[in-house]
Amino acid sequence: MADGELRIMQLLCSRLCHDLVGPVSAMNNGVELIEDSPGMLSDSLSLIDVSAKQASRRLAFFRAAFGFGGDDGPGALKDIRSLTADFTDGGNVVLDWPDAAAAPAVSRDAAKLILNMVLLGIGALPRGGALTVHIGEIGDGCGIALTAAGKGAAVKDDIYAAMAADFPLDDLSAHTVQGYFTTRLARAAGAEIEVMQNGDGEVQLAAVVPSKS
């Protein structure tokens, strides 16, 4: 394994652990609350239940976004839409992803790219907001369009810089690795990610993944 690949793996693991430590810590707090204050059993169990569901949903999303699993075909889009809805449930980002009756079949590569672009979109909403996702057939490929709208919406400069083709691996951090990884994932699928920012609280991300012959 090349040193660069190892560094990317390490940084992605750091980022995933950061996203999972919150609900896991909350579950631990719930257990401690039961031990210290038995009279608060109902509140403690509620905290554990909510946190366990959040951790499970995040794990399922990350497995699909970064793992080797996933299916091709008509059902893939429905699956990742459901994963994204669960991932954003209860957070400060409201998902608007129409359940199109004539949704296109998406490849495994396209599905993973969509999920990683969703993470970029959520990351562009530091104060929360709305994330709109549209997937459709464009020519001989799958068109992906995301709009992140909210106060202060922006792809931060360091993350945007990490999306460049010539960005040096040594400058990557756990904060910027998502941008780097997502653009490399897109290029491996034969796509390029277009980022449009108007400075008025809206960010648009778009890509077209060619169909495999």
C-alpha positions as a printed Julia matrix, in Angstrom:
213×3 Matrix{Float64}:
   0.0    0.0     0.0
   1.36   3.42   -0.95
   1.96   5.98    1.81
  -0.62   8.3     0.24
  -3.34   5.65    0.3
  -2.53   4.85    3.93
  -2.79   8.53    4.87
  -6.2    8.84    3.19
  -7.45   5.77    5.05
  -6.19   7.11    8.37
  -7.8   10.51    7.85
 -11.12   8.99    6.75
 -11.11   6.8     9.86
 -10.47   9.89   12.0
 -13.36  11.67   10.36
 -15.74   8.69   10.81
 -14.77   8.27   14.47
 -15.44  11.98   15.03
 -18.95  11.58   13.57
 -19.69   8.48   15.65
 -18.26   9.52   19.0
 -21.24  11.78   19.77
 -24.03   9.18   19.84
 -21.76   6.52   21.36
 -20.79   8.89   24.19
 -24.45   9.74   24.71
 -25.27   6.03   25.15
 -22.5    5.76   27.73
 -23.88   8.82   29.53
 -27.29   7.15   29.61
 -25.84   4.04   31.25
 -23.98   6.17   33.82
 -27.19   8.07   34.55
 -28.98   4.8    35.33
 -26.18   3.81   37.72
 -26.04   7.18   39.47
 -29.72   8.12   39.43
 -32.0    5.04   39.31
 -35.01   7.31   39.66
 -34.29   8.72   36.18
 -34.57   5.33   34.48
 -37.12   6.47   31.91
 -35.06   9.49   30.82
 -31.9    7.39   30.72
 -33.47   4.7    28.57
 -34.85   7.34   26.2
 -31.37   8.86   25.81
 -29.86   5.45   25.13
 -32.59   4.56   22.63
 -32.25   7.79   20.63
 -28.44   7.63   20.62
 -28.34   3.96   19.64
 -30.63   4.61   16.67
 -28.5    7.58   15.6
 -25.29   5.54   15.81
 -26.86   2.66   13.87
 -28.11   4.98   11.12
 -24.74   6.67   10.78
 -22.95   3.33   10.58
 -25.33   2.12    7.86
 -24.78   5.33    5.88
 -20.98   5.21    6.23
 -20.9    1.53    5.27
 -22.68   2.32    2.0
 -20.66   5.48    1.35
 -17.2    4.09    2.06
 -17.46   0.28    2.03
 -17.5   -2.26   -0.75
 -21.19  -3.09   -0.33
 -24.11  -1.81   -2.33
 -26.11  -2.99   -5.32
 -26.55  -1.88   -8.89
 -29.97  -1.5   -10.43
 -33.35   0.16   -9.9
 -33.43  -0.47   -6.14
 -30.1    1.18   -5.4
 -31.41   4.74   -5.56
 -34.29   3.95   -3.23
 -31.87   2.38   -0.76
 -29.47   5.32   -0.62
 -32.37   7.78   -0.41
 -33.64   5.9     2.64
 -30.15   5.83    4.17
 -29.81   9.58    3.67
 -33.23  10.27    5.19
 -32.26   8.26    8.27
 -28.86   9.94    8.44
 -30.34  13.46    8.48
 -33.32  12.63   10.68
 -33.33  14.67   13.88
 -30.49  16.92   12.76
 -30.38  20.56   11.7
 -30.4   19.74    7.98
 -33.78  19.09    6.36
 -33.66  16.69    3.43
 -35.72  17.31    0.3
 -35.25  14.29   -1.96
 -38.33  13.61   -4.11
 -39.29   9.95   -4.37
 -39.5    9.9    -8.17
 -41.69   7.16   -9.61
 -39.43   6.85  -12.65
 -36.11   6.96  -10.8
 -33.17   5.8   -12.92
 -31.1    2.76  -12.1
 -27.77   3.83  -10.65
 -24.47   1.99  -10.6
 -22.63   1.17   -7.39
 -20.08   3.86   -8.23
 -22.8    6.47   -8.76
 -24.53   5.48   -5.5
 -21.35   5.94   -3.48
 -20.65   9.25   -5.17
 -24.16  10.5    -4.35
 -23.7    9.62   -0.66
 -20.32  11.34   -0.5
 -21.7   14.42   -2.25
 -24.46  14.43    0.37
 -21.75  14.61    3.04
 -20.2   17.57    1.24
 -23.6   19.24    1.06
 -24.26  18.72    4.76
 -20.77  20.01    5.53
 -21.6   23.18    3.59
 -24.42  23.96    6.06
 -22.64  24.83    9.31
 -25.8   26.38   10.78
 -28.22  23.91    9.26
 -30.62  24.43    6.4
 -32.11  22.46    3.54
 -30.42  19.88    1.33
 -32.2   19.18   -1.96
 -31.22  16.16   -4.04
 -32.22  15.45   -7.63
 -31.1   12.37   -9.57
 -31.98  11.8   -13.21
 -30.86  10.4   -16.53
 -28.73  12.78  -18.6
 -27.8   11.38  -21.98
 -25.98   8.13  -21.37
 -25.37   8.71  -17.71
 -26.69   9.52  -14.26
 -27.05  13.2   -13.39
 -26.55  14.23   -9.76
 -27.59  17.66   -8.52
 -27.51  18.82   -4.89
 -28.43  22.22   -3.47
 -27.45  23.19    0.08
 -29.33  26.28    1.23
 -29.02  27.96    4.59
 -27.42  30.78    6.53
 -23.68  30.83    5.89
 -23.86  27.99    3.35
 -20.48  27.48    1.69
 -17.9   24.88    0.8
 -15.04  26.09    2.97
 -11.94  27.28    1.17
  -9.68  24.5     2.5
 -12.16  21.79    1.52
 -12.62  23.33   -1.93
  -8.83  23.46   -2.35
  -8.58  19.77   -1.43
 -10.91  18.97   -4.34
  -8.29  20.1    -6.86
  -6.56  17.42   -8.93
  -3.08  18.52   -7.85
  -3.76  18.93   -4.12
  -0.76  17.56   -2.15
  -1.52  14.59    0.1
   0.74  15.93    2.84
  -1.61  18.9     3.27
  -4.71  16.75    3.84
  -6.42  16.77    7.23
  -9.38  14.94    8.76
 -11.35  18.11    8.02
 -10.52  18.3     4.3
 -10.26  14.61    3.4
 -13.97  14.39    2.5
 -13.52  16.85   -0.35
 -10.41  15.09   -1.58
 -11.96  11.62   -1.39
 -15.22  12.62   -3.07
 -13.53  14.15   -6.11
 -11.26  11.11   -6.49
 -14.3    8.86   -6.24
 -15.97  10.91   -8.98
 -12.96  10.73  -11.28
 -12.69   6.97  -10.78
 -16.29   6.79  -12.04
 -15.49   9.01  -15.04
 -17.14  12.12  -13.59
 -16.17  15.6   -12.4
 -17.85  17.52   -9.59
 -18.91  21.08  -10.34
 -19.24  23.42   -7.36
 -21.26  26.64   -7.7
 -21.42  29.18   -4.88
 -23.21  32.5    -5.12
 -22.41  33.79   -1.66
 -26.11  34.22   -0.85
 -26.56  31.17    1.32
 -26.7   28.57   -1.42
 -24.26  25.99   -2.73
 -24.84  23.72   -5.72
 -22.97  20.49   -6.43
 -23.38  18.63   -9.71
 -21.87  15.66  -11.54
 -22.71  13.26  -14.36
 -21.61   9.65  -14.01
 -21.33   7.91  -17.41
 -23.11   4.6   -17.79
 -20.83   1.6   -18.02
 -20.77  -0.01  -21.43
